[in-house]
Tab-separated table of C-alpha atoms and ligand atoms in Angstrom:
chain	number	residue	atom	x	y	z
A	1	MET	CA	-1.772	-0.092	-26.907
A	2	ASP	CA	-1.810	-2.905	-29.468
A	3	LYS	CA	-1.789	-5.588	-26.824
A	4	PHE	CA	-4.802	-4.008	-25.129
A	5	LYS	CA	-6.595	-3.771	-28.469
A	6	SER	CA	-5.940	-7.422	-29.185
A	7	LEU	CA	-7.818	-8.302	-25.990
A	8	GLY	CA	-10.992	-7.024	-27.656
A	9	ILE	CA	-11.321	-3.809	-25.660
A	10	SER	CA	-13.527	-1.109	-27.199
A	11	ALA	CA	-12.211	2.212	-28.483
A	12	ALA	CA	-13.741	4.273	-25.642
A	13	ILE	CA	-11.877	2.276	-23.032
A	14	ILE	CA	-8.637	2.102	-25.018
A	15	LYS	CA	-8.785	5.884	-25.028
A	16	SER	CA	-9.108	6.135	-21.255
A	17	LEU	CA	-6.356	3.568	-20.668
A	18	SER	CA	-4.026	5.576	-22.809
A	19	ASP	CA	-5.140	8.683	-20.902
A	20	MET	CA	-4.215	6.883	-17.685
A	21	GLY	CA	-0.747	6.168	-19.017
A	22	PHE	CA	-1.214	2.412	-19.369
A	23	GLU	CA	0.882	1.118	-22.248
A	24	GLU	CA	0.402	-2.581	-22.084
A	25	PRO	CA	-1.571	-4.990	-19.932
A	26	THR	CA	-0.006	-6.488	-16.826
A	27	PRO	CA	0.149	-10.327	-16.746
A	28	ILE	CA	-3.062	-10.669	-14.761
A	29	GLN	CA	-4.865	-8.239	-17.062
A	30	GLU	CA	-3.692	-10.092	-20.125
A	31	GLN	CA	-4.942	-13.391	-18.754
A	32	ALA	CA	-8.120	-12.282	-17.010
A	33	ILE	CA	-9.670	-9.841	-19.474
A	34	PRO	CA	-10.515	-12.318	-22.282
A	35	ILE	CA	-11.987	-14.816	-19.805
A	36	LEU	CA	-14.093	-12.170	-18.123
A	37	MET	CA	-15.340	-10.623	-21.350
A	38	GLU	CA	-16.834	-14.025	-22.134
A	39	GLY	CA	-18.773	-13.863	-18.894
A	40	LYS	CA	-16.971	-16.666	-17.100
A	41	ASP	CA	-16.359	-16.819	-13.347
A	42	LEU	CA	-12.808	-16.310	-12.175
A	43	LEU	CA	-10.646	-17.051	-9.193
A	44	GLY	CA	-7.542	-14.866	-9.351
A	45	GLN	CA	-4.518	-14.949	-7.119
A	46	ALA	CA	-2.135	-12.031	-7.338
A	47	GLN	CA	-0.231	-9.773	-4.999
A	48	THR	CA	-0.754	-6.084	-4.507
A	49	GLY	CA	0.386	-3.911	-7.340
A	50	THR	CA	-0.253	-6.375	-10.140
A	51	GLY	CA	-3.104	-4.355	-11.660
A	52	LYS	CA	-6.102	-6.333	-10.442
A	53	THR	CA	-8.464	-3.355	-10.476
A	54	ALA	CA	-8.221	-2.850	-14.213
A	55	ALA	CA	-8.151	-6.642	-14.729
A	56	PHE	CA	-11.715	-6.824	-13.447
A	57	GLY	CA	-12.680	-3.211	-14.114
A	58	ILE	CA	-12.182	-3.232	-17.873
A	59	PRO	CA	-14.402	-6.262	-18.577
A	60	LEU	CA	-16.897	-5.128	-15.946
A	61	ILE	CA	-17.364	-1.815	-17.698
A	62	GLU	CA	-17.329	-3.415	-21.156
A	63	ASN	CA	-20.053	-5.839	-20.132
A	64	ILE	CA	-22.498	-3.240	-18.812
A	65	LYS	CA	-21.765	-0.093	-20.774
A	66	ASP	CA	-24.409	-0.641	-23.440
A	67	ASN	CA	-27.158	-1.281	-20.940
A	68	PRO	CA	-27.116	1.442	-18.302
A	69	GLN	CA	-29.154	0.042	-15.425
A	70	ALA	CA	-28.509	0.616	-11.755
A	71	ASN	CA	-26.462	-1.753	-9.599
A	72	GLN	CA	-25.361	-4.153	-12.281
A	73	GLY	CA	-21.892	-4.475	-10.886
A	74	ILE	CA	-21.074	-4.908	-7.191
A	75	VAL	CA	-17.471	-4.780	-6.012
A	76	LEU	CA	-16.795	-5.660	-2.376
A	77	THR	CA	-13.592	-4.456	-0.738
A	78	PRO	CA	-12.308	-4.856	2.827
A	79	THR	CA	-11.670	-1.195	3.633
A	80	ARG	CA	-13.049	2.232	3.030
A	81	GLU	CA	-9.786	3.406	1.486
A	82	LEU	CA	-9.857	0.583	-1.025
A	83	ALA	CA	-13.491	1.228	-1.890
A	84	ILE	CA	-12.649	4.830	-2.721
A	85	GLN	CA	-9.533	3.899	-4.628
A	86	VAL	CA	-11.162	1.158	-6.695
A	87	SER	CA	-14.119	3.353	-7.468
A	88	GLU	CA	-11.825	6.158	-8.635
A	89	GLU	CA	-9.934	3.796	-10.906
A	90	LEU	CA	-13.187	2.411	-12.356
A	91	ASN	CA	-14.444	5.909	-13.051
A	92	LYS	CA	-11.228	6.724	-14.850
A	93	ILE	CA	-11.559	3.623	-16.999
A	94	ALA	CA	-15.230	4.473	-17.644
A	95	GLN	CA	-14.698	8.171	-18.319
A	96	PHE	CA	-15.727	7.958	-21.982
A	97	THR	CA	-18.720	5.681	-21.360
A	98	ASN	CA	-22.012	6.235	-19.555
A	99	VAL	CA	-21.006	3.943	-16.694
A	100	HIS	CA	-20.511	5.396	-13.240
A	101	ALA	CA	-19.124	3.789	-10.082
A	102	LEU	CA	-20.055	4.895	-6.562
A	103	PRO	CA	-18.127	4.050	-3.392
A	104	ILE	CA	-20.258	3.127	-0.371
A	105	TYR	CA	-18.561	2.672	2.967
A	106	GLY	CA	-19.052	2.929	6.684
A	107	GLY	CA	-18.289	6.240	8.328
A	108	GLN	CA	-19.753	8.352	5.559
A	109	ASP	CA	-23.102	10.038	6.084
A	110	ILE	CA	-25.756	7.529	5.057
A	111	GLN	CA	-28.223	10.166	3.809
A	112	ARG	CA	-25.595	11.429	1.449
A	113	GLN	CA	-25.073	7.907	0.175
A	114	ILE	CA	-28.811	7.423	-0.283
A	115	LYS	CA	-28.934	10.588	-2.350
A	116	ALA	CA	-26.015	9.447	-4.491
A	117	LEU	CA	-27.657	6.039	-4.944
A	118	LYS	CA	-30.772	7.719	-6.351
A	119	LYS	CA	-28.668	8.675	-9.338
A	120	ARG	CA	-28.592	4.954	-10.100
A	121	PRO	CA	-24.880	4.256	-10.490
A	122	GLN	CA	-24.230	1.137	-12.541
A	123	ILE	CA	-21.406	-0.028	-10.298
A	124	ILE	CA	-21.289	0.060	-6.516
A	125	VAL	CA	-17.969	-0.412	-4.754
A	126	ALA	CA	-18.733	-1.147	-1.142
A	127	THR	CA	-17.452	-2.453	2.129
A	128	PRO	CA	-19.645	-5.417	3.119
A	129	GLY	CA	-21.009	-3.929	6.356
A	130	ARG	CA	-22.309	-0.743	4.802
A	131	LEU	CA	-23.756	-2.551	1.809
A	132	MET	CA	-25.714	-4.763	4.232
A	133	ASP	CA	-26.977	-1.610	5.933
A	134	HIS	CA	-28.355	-0.309	2.669
A	135	MET	CA	-29.872	-3.659	1.795
A	136	GLU	CA	-31.702	-3.697	5.116
A	137	ARG	CA	-32.926	-0.142	4.563
A	138	ARG	CA	-33.902	-1.146	1.041
A	139	THR	CA	-31.920	1.730	-0.358
A	140	ILE	CA	-29.982	-0.732	-2.502
A	141	ARG	CA	-31.574	-3.638	-4.339
A	142	LEU	CA	-29.446	-6.221	-5.990
A	143	LEU	CA	-31.981	-7.706	-8.385
A	144	GLU	CA	-30.231	-6.303	-11.441
A	145	THR	CA	-26.804	-7.457	-10.351
A	146	LYS	CA	-24.998	-9.216	-13.150
A	147	ILE	CA	-21.428	-9.173	-11.890
A	148	VAL	CA	-20.038	-9.470	-8.364
A	149	VAL	CA	-16.366	-8.926	-7.565
A	150	LEU	CA	-14.752	-9.836	-4.257
A	151	ASP	CA	-11.529	-7.826	-4.133
A	152	GLU	CA	-8.870	-8.780	-1.587
A	153	ALA	CA	-11.118	-11.599	-0.455
A	154	ASP	CA	-8.581	-12.955	2.029
A	155	GLU	CA	-8.544	-9.613	3.811
A	156	MET	CA	-12.328	-9.525	3.970
A	157	LEU	CA	-12.385	-12.962	5.564
A	158	ASN	CA	-9.642	-11.971	7.989
A	159	MET	CA	-11.685	-8.960	8.971
A	160	GLY	CA	-14.658	-11.146	9.765
A	161	PHE	CA	-16.899	-10.197	6.850
A	162	ILE	CA	-17.782	-13.773	5.899
A	163	GLU	CA	-21.385	-13.645	7.116
A	164	ASP	CA	-22.077	-10.337	5.429
A	165	ILE	CA	-20.579	-11.653	2.214
A	166	GLU	CA	-22.736	-14.755	2.349
A	167	LYS	CA	-25.876	-12.689	2.906
A	168	ILE	CA	-24.999	-10.328	0.080
A	169	LEU	CA	-24.285	-13.175	-2.323
A	170	GLY	CA	-27.539	-14.795	-1.265
A	171	SER	CA	-29.457	-11.687	-2.402
A	172	VAL	CA	-28.076	-11.385	-5.912
A	173	PRO	CA	-29.527	-13.368	-8.799
A	174	THR	CA	-27.928	-16.798	-9.113
A	175	GLU	CA	-27.049	-16.403	-12.768
A	176	ARG	CA	-24.603	-13.614	-12.045
A	177	GLN	CA	-20.963	-13.642	-13.065
A	178	MET	CA	-18.631	-13.760	-10.090
A	179	LEU	CA	-14.962	-12.929	-9.615
A	180	LEU	CA	-12.847	-13.480	-6.561
A	181	PHE	CA	-9.402	-11.946	-6.124
A	182	SER	CA	-7.100	-12.763	-3.286
A	183	ALA	CA	-3.387	-12.380	-2.597
A	184	THR	CA	-3.321	-15.667	-0.726
A	185	MET	CA	-5.288	-18.887	-1.179
A	186	PRO	CA	-5.970	-20.265	2.279
A	187	LYS	CA	-8.509	-23.039	2.747
A	188	SER	CA	-11.251	-20.553	3.620
A	189	ILE	CA	-10.917	-18.897	0.205
A	190	GLN	CA	-11.040	-22.234	-1.542
A	191	VAL	CA	-14.194	-23.118	0.372
A	192	LEU	CA	-15.768	-19.765	-0.458
A	193	SER	CA	-15.006	-20.151	-4.142
A	194	GLN	CA	-16.360	-23.679	-4.270
A	195	ARG	CA	-19.595	-22.440	-2.798
A	196	PHE	CA	-20.111	-19.362	-4.903
A	197	LEU	CA	-18.185	-19.628	-8.166
A	198	HIS	CA	-19.532	-21.614	-11.101
A	199	ASP	CA	-16.892	-23.540	-12.998
A	200	PRO	CA	-14.336	-20.768	-12.518
A	201	SER	CA	-11.116	-20.247	-14.427
A	202	PHE	CA	-8.146	-19.966	-12.101
A	203	ILE	CA	-5.325	-17.507	-12.650
A	204	SER	CA	-2.350	-17.290	-10.378
A	205	ILE	CA	0.355	-14.671	-10.671
A	206	LYS	CA	2.910	-15.423	-8.038
A	207	GLY	CA	6.475	-16.302	-7.205
A	208	LYS	CA	8.748	-14.982	-9.908
A	209	GLU	CA	5.927	-13.182	-11.613
A	210	VAL	CA	5.168	-10.955	-8.648
A	211	THR	CA	5.659	-7.554	-10.155
A	212	ILE	CA	8.166	-5.946	-7.835
A	213	PRO	CA	11.158	-5.636	-10.144
A	214	LEU	CA	11.693	-1.952	-9.667
A	215	VAL	CA	12.124	-2.057	-5.928
A	216	ASP	CA	15.673	-2.302	-4.590
A	217	GLN	CA	15.679	-4.261	-1.367
A	218	ASP	CA	18.180	-3.791	1.436
A	219	TYR	CA	18.375	-4.945	5.018
A	220	TYR	CA	20.286	-3.829	8.085
A	221	GLU	CA	21.070	-6.190	10.911
A	222	LEU	CA	20.887	-4.402	14.254
A	223	HIS	CA	19.435	-4.504	17.739
A	224	ASP	CA	16.017	-3.173	18.556
A	225	ARG	CA	17.409	-0.299	20.646
A	226	GLN	CA	19.584	0.850	17.708
A	227	LYS	CA	16.722	0.989	15.246
A	228	PHE	CA	15.509	4.518	15.842
A	229	ASP	CA	18.865	6.243	15.506
A	230	VAL	CA	19.644	4.216	12.417
A	231	LEU	CA	16.261	5.143	10.943
A	232	CYS	CA	17.026	8.827	11.493
A	233	ARG	CA	20.446	8.436	9.891
A	234	LEU	CA	18.957	6.683	6.883
A	235	LEU	CA	16.324	9.386	6.531
A	236	ASP	CA	19.098	11.988	6.635
A	237	ILE	CA	21.244	10.148	4.112
A	238	GLN	CA	18.485	9.137	1.732
A	239	SER	CA	16.186	12.122	2.214
A	240	PRO	CA	13.156	10.315	0.774
A	241	GLU	CA	10.518	12.380	-0.974
A	242	LEU	CA	7.703	10.287	0.459
A	243	ALA	CA	8.340	7.407	2.841
A	244	ILE	CA	6.276	4.861	4.702
A	245	VAL	CA	7.675	3.406	7.916
A	246	PHE	CA	6.027	0.148	8.979
A	247	GLY	CA	5.804	-0.770	12.632
A	248	ARG	CA	4.503	-4.013	14.039
A	249	THR	CA	2.111	-2.657	16.631
A	250	LYS	CA	-0.075	0.380	17.222
A	251	ARG	CA	2.150	1.376	20.111
A	252	ARG	CA	5.157	1.261	17.831
A	253	VAL	CA	3.427	3.449	15.298
A	254	ASP	CA	2.419	6.023	17.911
A	255	GLU	CA	5.846	6.124	19.514
A	256	LEU	CA	7.681	6.290	16.196
A	257	ALA	CA	5.534	9.095	14.844
A	258	GLU	CA	6.009	11.078	18.064
A	259	ALA	CA	9.744	10.445	18.157
A	260	LEU	CA	10.228	11.427	14.525
A	261	LYS	CA	8.319	14.654	15.098
A	262	LYS	CA	10.458	15.405	18.156
A	263	ARG	CA	13.534	15.116	16.000
A	264	GLY	CA	12.164	17.498	13.451
A	265	TYR	CA	10.847	15.179	10.748
A	266	SER	CA	7.462	15.739	9.239
A	267	ALA	CA	5.745	12.487	10.166
A	268	GLU	CA	2.330	11.185	11.185
A	269	GLY	CA	1.097	7.756	12.152
A	270	ILE	CA	-1.986	5.790	11.124
A	271	HIS	CA	-3.417	2.620	12.599
A	272	GLY	CA	-6.753	1.015	13.207
A	273	ASP	CA	-7.475	2.818	16.500
A	274	LEU	CA	-7.636	6.265	14.959
A	275	THR	CA	-10.946	7.721	13.918
A	276	GLN	CA	-11.720	7.551	10.252
A	277	ALA	CA	-11.628	11.336	10.037
A	278	LYS	CA	-8.128	11.398	11.484
A	279	ARG	CA	-6.904	8.666	9.144
A	280	ASP	CA	-8.361	10.483	6.155
A	281	ALA	CA	-6.746	13.725	7.204
A	282	VAL	CA	-3.339	12.105	7.609
A	283	LEU	CA	-3.594	10.311	4.280
A	284	ARG	CA	-4.619	13.476	2.516
A	285	GLN	CA	-1.661	15.360	3.984
A	286	PHE	CA	0.630	12.554	2.946
A	287	ARG	CA	-0.741	12.475	-0.609
A	288	GLU	CA	-0.320	16.206	-0.856
A	289	GLY	CA	3.225	16.008	0.480
A	290	ILE	CA	2.462	18.127	3.563
A	291	ILE	CA	3.934	15.321	5.615
A	292	ASP	CA	6.674	13.193	4.062
A	293	ILE	CA	6.783	10.250	6.418
A	294	LEU	CA	3.789	8.055	7.075
A	295	VAL	CA	4.170	5.604	9.937
A	296	ALA	CA	1.719	2.722	9.666
A	297	THR	CA	0.725	-0.751	10.729
A	298	ASP	CA	0.132	-3.327	8.017
A	299	VAL	CA	-3.616	-3.131	8.380
A	300	ALA	CA	-3.781	0.636	8.156
A	301	ALA	CA	-1.656	0.656	5.021
A	302	ARG	CA	-3.337	-2.217	3.271
A	303	GLY	CA	-4.456	-1.386	-0.205
A	304	LEU	CA	-3.321	2.218	0.001
A	305	ASP	CA	-2.483	3.584	-3.374
A	306	VAL	CA	-0.383	6.621	-2.768
A	307	SER	CA	1.702	7.376	-5.790
A	308	GLY	CA	5.205	8.724	-5.433
A	309	VAL	CA	6.287	6.747	-2.365
A	310	THR	CA	10.043	6.493	-2.847
A	311	HIS	CA	11.053	4.578	0.289
A	312	VAL	CA	9.517	1.915	2.475
A	313	TYR	CA	11.185	1.261	5.834
A	314	ASN	CA	10.279	-1.948	7.614
A	315	TYR	CA	11.161	-0.787	11.111
A	316	ASP	CA	10.001	-4.207	12.211
A	317	ILE	CA	10.273	-7.162	9.877
A	318	PRO	CA	6.810	-8.219	8.705
A	319	GLN	CA	5.146	-11.358	9.949
A	320	ASP	CA	5.078	-13.227	6.656
A	321	PRO	CA	6.174	-12.956	3.036
A	322	GLU	CA	2.714	-11.821	1.915
A	323	SER	CA	2.886	-8.814	4.208
A	324	TYR	CA	6.375	-8.094	2.998
A	325	VAL	CA	5.226	-8.020	-0.601
A	326	HIS	CA	2.210	-5.920	0.358
A	327	ARG	CA	4.424	-3.440	2.161
A	328	ILE	CA	7.073	-3.023	-0.467
A	329	GLY	CA	4.363	-2.918	-3.115
A	330	ARG	CA	3.604	0.550	-1.710
A	331	THR	CA	6.659	1.862	-3.518
A	332	GLY	CA	8.019	1.633	-7.026
A	333	ARG	CA	4.541	1.350	-8.497
A	334	ALA	CA	3.610	1.821	-12.121
A	335	GLY	CA	7.079	2.098	-13.524
A	336	ARG	CA	8.834	4.138	-10.841
A	337	THR	CA	11.777	2.829	-8.868
A	338	GLY	CA	11.648	2.495	-5.137
A	339	LEU	CA	13.780	1.383	-2.230
A	340	ALA	CA	12.615	-1.003	0.462
A	341	ILE	CA	14.624	-1.254	3.657
A	342	THR	CA	14.148	-3.839	6.375
A	343	PHE	CA	15.530	-3.763	9.900
A	344	VAL	CA	16.301	-7.234	11.140
A	345	ILE	CA	17.379	-8.100	14.626
A	346	PRO	CA	19.822	-11.038	14.797
A	347	ARG	CA	17.207	-13.491	16.046
A	348	GLU	CA	14.976	-12.734	13.089
A	349	ILE	CA	17.506	-13.417	10.378
A	350	GLU	CA	15.995	-16.818	9.512
A	351	HIS	CA	12.750	-15.043	8.956
A	352	LEU	CA	14.371	-12.758	6.414
A	353	ARG	CA	15.823	-15.786	4.609
A	354	PHE	CA	12.360	-17.260	4.411
A	355	ILE	CA	10.982	-14.080	2.874
A	356	GLU	CA	13.813	-14.145	0.321
A	357	GLN	CA	13.048	-17.743	-0.483
A	358	ILE	CA	9.328	-17.212	-1.014
A	359	THR	CA	9.627	-13.967	-2.948
A	360	LYS	CA	12.598	-15.343	-4.898
A	361	ARG	CA	14.438	-12.079	-4.436
A	362	LYS	CA	17.716	-11.358	-2.795
A	363	ILE	CA	17.601	-8.719	-0.106
A	364	ASN	CA	20.992	-7.025	0.117
A	365	ARG	CA	22.758	-6.663	3.424
A	366	LYS	CA	24.036	-3.135	4.068
A	367	PRO	CA	26.406	-1.878	6.752
A	368	VAL	CA	24.672	0.117	9.464
A	369	PRO	CA	25.319	3.799	8.675
A	370	THR	CA	27.324	5.894	11.127
A	371	VAL	CA	26.656	9.407	12.370
A	372	THR	CA	29.339	10.627	9.965
A	373	ASP	CA	27.530	9.000	7.048
A	374	ALA	CA	24.413	10.884	8.063
A	375	ILE	CA	26.245	14.198	8.239
A	376	VAL	CA	27.781	13.641	4.810
A	377	GLY	CA	24.312	12.906	3.480
A	378	GLN	CA	22.879	16.085	4.936
A	379	GLN	CA	25.788	18.169	3.631
A	380	ARG	CA	25.209	16.785	0.166
A	381	LEU	CA	21.597	17.819	0.480
A	382	ALA	CA	22.578	21.346	1.555
A	383	VAL	CA	24.874	21.659	-1.445
A	384	GLU	CA	22.067	20.474	-3.714
A	385	LYS	CA	19.721	23.070	-2.253
A	386	LEU	CA	22.291	25.782	-2.782
A	387	LEU	CA	23.006	24.795	-6.380
A	388	GLN	CA	19.288	24.632	-7.062
A	389	GLU	CA	18.998	28.188	-5.777
A	390	VAL	CA	21.846	29.254	-8.076
A	391	GLN	CA	19.995	27.757	-11.032
A	392	GLU	CA	16.744	29.475	-10.176
A	393	GLY	CA	18.605	32.768	-10.082
A	394	ASN	CA	16.341	34.939	-7.926
A	395	TYR	CA	18.997	36.418	-5.671
A	396	GLU	CA	19.771	39.825	-7.184
A	397	SER	CA	18.741	41.620	-4.007
A	398	TYR	CA	21.302	39.617	-1.978
A	399	LYS	CA	24.288	40.431	-4.153
A	400	GLY	CA	25.144	43.703	-2.481
A	401	ARG	CA	25.293	42.075	0.962
A	402	ALA	CA	27.377	39.244	-0.445
A	403	GLU	CA	29.960	41.576	-1.955
A	404	GLU	CA	30.201	43.519	1.279
A	405	LEU	CA	30.743	40.304	3.297
A	406	LEU	CA	33.417	39.152	0.867
A	407	THR	CA	35.502	42.249	1.532
A	408	GLU	CA	35.716	41.170	5.181
A	409	ILE	CA	35.778	37.350	5.055
A	410	ASP	CA	37.300	34.987	2.522
A	411	SER	CA	34.913	33.124	0.265
A	412	VAL	CA	35.690	29.601	1.530
A	413	THR	CA	35.027	30.534	5.153
A	414	LEU	CA	31.850	32.345	4.254
A	415	LEU	CA	30.487	29.559	2.076
A	416	SER	CA	31.382	26.921	4.685
A	417	ALA	CA	29.425	28.827	7.319
A	418	ALA	CA	26.471	29.159	4.963
A	419	LEU	CA	26.563	25.428	4.238
A	420	LYS	CA	26.687	24.661	7.937
A	421	MET	CA	23.557	26.729	8.390
A	422	LEU	CA	21.822	24.898	5.581
A	423	THR	CA	22.837	21.479	6.849
A	424	LYS	CA	20.572	19.664	9.250
A	425	GLU	CA	22.971	18.295	11.829
A	426	PRO	CA	22.113	15.041	13.559
A	427	ASP	CA	19.469	15.583	16.175
A	428	THR	CA	19.945	13.611	19.364
A	429	THR	CA	16.817	14.712	21.188
A	430	PRO	CA	16.005	11.811	23.514
A	431	VAL	CA	12.949	9.802	22.503
A	432	LYS	CA	10.982	6.946	23.981
A	433	ILE	CA	10.582	3.783	21.956
A	434	THR	CA	9.476	0.714	23.864
A	435	GLU	CA	11.397	-2.403	22.959
A	436	GLU	CA	9.405	-4.995	21.017
A	437	ALA	CA	9.816	-8.702	21.412
A	438	PRO	CA	11.379	-10.340	18.367
A	439	LEU	CA	9.069	-11.816	15.824
A	440	ARG	CA	7.768	-15.197	16.782
A	441	ILE	CA	8.253	-17.551	13.882
A	442	ARG	CA	4.936	-18.871	12.736
A	443	ASN	CA	4.377	-22.267	11.263
A	444	TYR	CA	3.828	-21.736	7.556
A	445	GLY	CA	1.780	-24.851	6.896
A	446	GLY	CA	4.864	-26.904	7.562
A	447	SER	CA	6.202	-26.679	4.036
A	448	LYS	CA	9.123	-24.658	2.811
A	449	ARG	CA	10.377	-22.787	5.802
A	450	PRO	CA	13.952	-23.644	6.727
A	451	SER	CA	14.217	-24.800	10.305
A	452	PRO	CA	15.228	-21.916	12.547
A	453	ALA	CA	18.833	-21.999	13.662
A	454	LYS	CA	17.937	-21.215	17.243
A	455	LYS	CA	14.804	-22.026	19.126
A	456	THR	CA	14.646	-18.728	20.890
A	457	PHE	CA	11.108	-17.740	20.153
A	458	SER	CA	9.117	-19.958	22.437
A	459	LYS	CA	9.542	-17.648	25.405
A	460	ASN	CA	7.478	-14.909	23.881
A	461	LYS	CA	3.831	-14.719	24.493
A	462	PRO	CA	1.962	-16.252	21.565
A	463	ARG	CA	-0.003	-13.786	19.534
A	464	SER	CA	-2.882	-16.131	18.859
A	465	GLY	CA	-1.749	-16.598	15.290
A	466	ALA	CA	-3.150	-13.311	14.087
A	467	GLY	CA	0.095	-11.445	13.870
A	468	LYS	CA	-0.846	-9.242	10.952
A	469	PHE	CA	-3.858	-7.646	12.493
A	470	TYR	CA	-3.095	-5.182	15.181
B	1	ADP	P1	-3.687	-4.361	-7.209
B	1	ADP	O1	-5.164	-4.248	-7.038
B	1	ADP	O2	-3.266	-5.637	-7.883
B	1	ADP	O3	-2.931	-4.105	-5.959
B	1	ADP	P2	-3.950	-1.956	-8.699
B	1	ADP	O4	-5.060	-2.333	-9.593
B	1	ADP	O5	-4.273	-1.107	-7.525
B	1	ADP	O6	-3.192	-3.256	-8.214
B	1	ADP	O7	-2.808	-1.304	-9.591
B	1	ADP	C1	-1.619	-0.807	-9.042
B	1	ADP	C2	-1.156	0.418	-9.787
B	1	ADP	O8	-0.735	0.092	-11.109
B	1	ADP	C3	-2.241	1.478	-9.951
B	1	ADP	O9	-1.668	2.740	-9.739
B	1	ADP	C4	-2.700	1.307	-11.385
B	1	ADP	O10	-3.224	2.506	-11.915
B	1	ADP	C5	-1.419	0.886	-12.078
B	1	ADP	N1	-1.653	0.028	-13.253
B	1	ADP	C6	-2.546	-0.982	-13.369
B	1	ADP	N2	-2.482	-1.543	-14.589
B	1	ADP	C7	-1.514	-0.890	-15.270
B	1	ADP	C8	-0.972	-1.024	-16.592
B	1	ADP	N3	-1.414	-1.922	-17.443
B	1	ADP	N4	0.009	-0.158	-16.923
B	1	ADP	C9	0.471	0.773	-16.054
B	1	ADP	N5	0.008	0.955	-14.793
B	1	ADP	C10	-0.976	0.120	-14.399
B	2	MG	MG1	-6.403	-3.977	-5.573
C-alpha cells in the first residue's frame, strides 16, 4: 500500500483499497491520481482493464468527501451496465467516507430514481440520455457540479450521445474540473476535449503498457463451417469455468447460443436487440455461474466486469485491435490468468498479424483439435470428478453395492464402465450456423497495416464502416 500512500491518498480510502484487494496502483492510477488531486483537467487514453475507474474515482471521492453536497460529481458512461459497475466500484472506494454514488440509467423506473435522488447522492453515474431526462424534469440540477467525468468517451460518441453530452456540459458550472477517458483517440475525441477541457494533462497508456500480460493468446486457422465443431471440442478439452464466446453479428450470437444449448452446454446469448430485462437476467445467471458460457457481440459485452472469466473465444476475429483488446480484457483480470482463443479463417490471417503488430503480442498458432483430443479431455475431466469424490469421502452407503459388484465383475472393467458413464462423449447433434462472410479489412487511417496478401475482400458488401456496432 506504500505506493498508494505516497500518492497522497487519505487513510479512509487506503483502508477501502486494501479491503478491495488492491496492492499497488496501476500505471494509469499512478499517473492520474496526483494530477487529479490538484484539480487539473485530464485527457486519459487507456484500454479496458487498466483500472480507470479507481484512477478517477479515488481523487473524485477525495475532492468531495469533506463537503457533502448533492451532485458534485457527475460520471457519464455509455451503457447501463457500466453505470452500475462504476457506481459499485465508487461506493466500494467510498465505503469509509460519507460519499455515496448513485447509478441513473434508462430502463429503470424513473420514480424510483427520483426517490433515490432525494437522498442527495454526492456522485451520480449516469447514461447521458437518462441524465438529460432528469434535467428536463428538474429532478437533477447540476449547479453544484464540481467534477465531470466522461468514461469510455469514444463509445459514447459512437453511440450517438454527442448532443446530450454537449447539453449536459453546457448546464454545469464552467469552473468545473473535467476528465475524459477513452480507449481510442479519434479526431472526434480530440475535438471534444479541445472544446471542453481546460489546459488538460494528457496520459496515454498503450502499446506495450496495455495490461494484458496474464492472458495466453492462441489462434486456430480453420474454415467457417469447421468453427462450431472445433469450438465444442475446445470446450470439452478445456472445460472452462466461465467463458465468453464472441460472435460478429446478432444472428451469430443467437445461432451459437441455440446450437450450444442443443449440444448440452449451458449457454446464453446477449446482444443489443434483447430487452434490458433479458440482458440483466442472463448476466446475473452468468455472474452466479448458473450458465457457464456467455455468447455476446462486442457491443453487448462492452465494459462488462464479470470476474472469474477463464476463457474468451473469438468465434469470429474482431474488427480491429481495439476490439480485440476489449474482448480479451474480459478475462485474466486483476491478477488472474486467462486464455484467449481466436478462430481465423485463412483469408483473415493478415488481419490477425495486424492485431499482433498493434498489441505487440504474439498470438500462438495451435493445431485444430481432433475428436479424439476432445474425448481425452472429457475422460480426464471424468477422472478428476471421480478423484474429487474420493477425496470428499461421502460414499459409505455405496460400499456394500460396490463390494457385491466386485464379486461378479473385475475392478478394471467395472471402473472403465463407470468412467464411460461419467464422460461426456462428443455430441454430434446437427445444428444450424449460417456462414458469415470473412472480415472486410478496414482502412486503419492508412498507417501501419501491412498490405493484405490477397485482395479478396472487395466482393463483400461494405458494412458502412461501422463494423463494431451490430
Ligand atoms: P477499466 O475502466 O480501465 O476498464 P476498471 O477500472 O474497470 O478498468 O478495472 C478493472 C479491474 O481491475 C476491476 O475489477 C478493478 O477492481 C481492478 N483494479 C483496478 N485497480 C486495481 C489495482 N490497483 N489493483 C488491483 N486490481 C485493480
Ligand atoms: Mg472502465
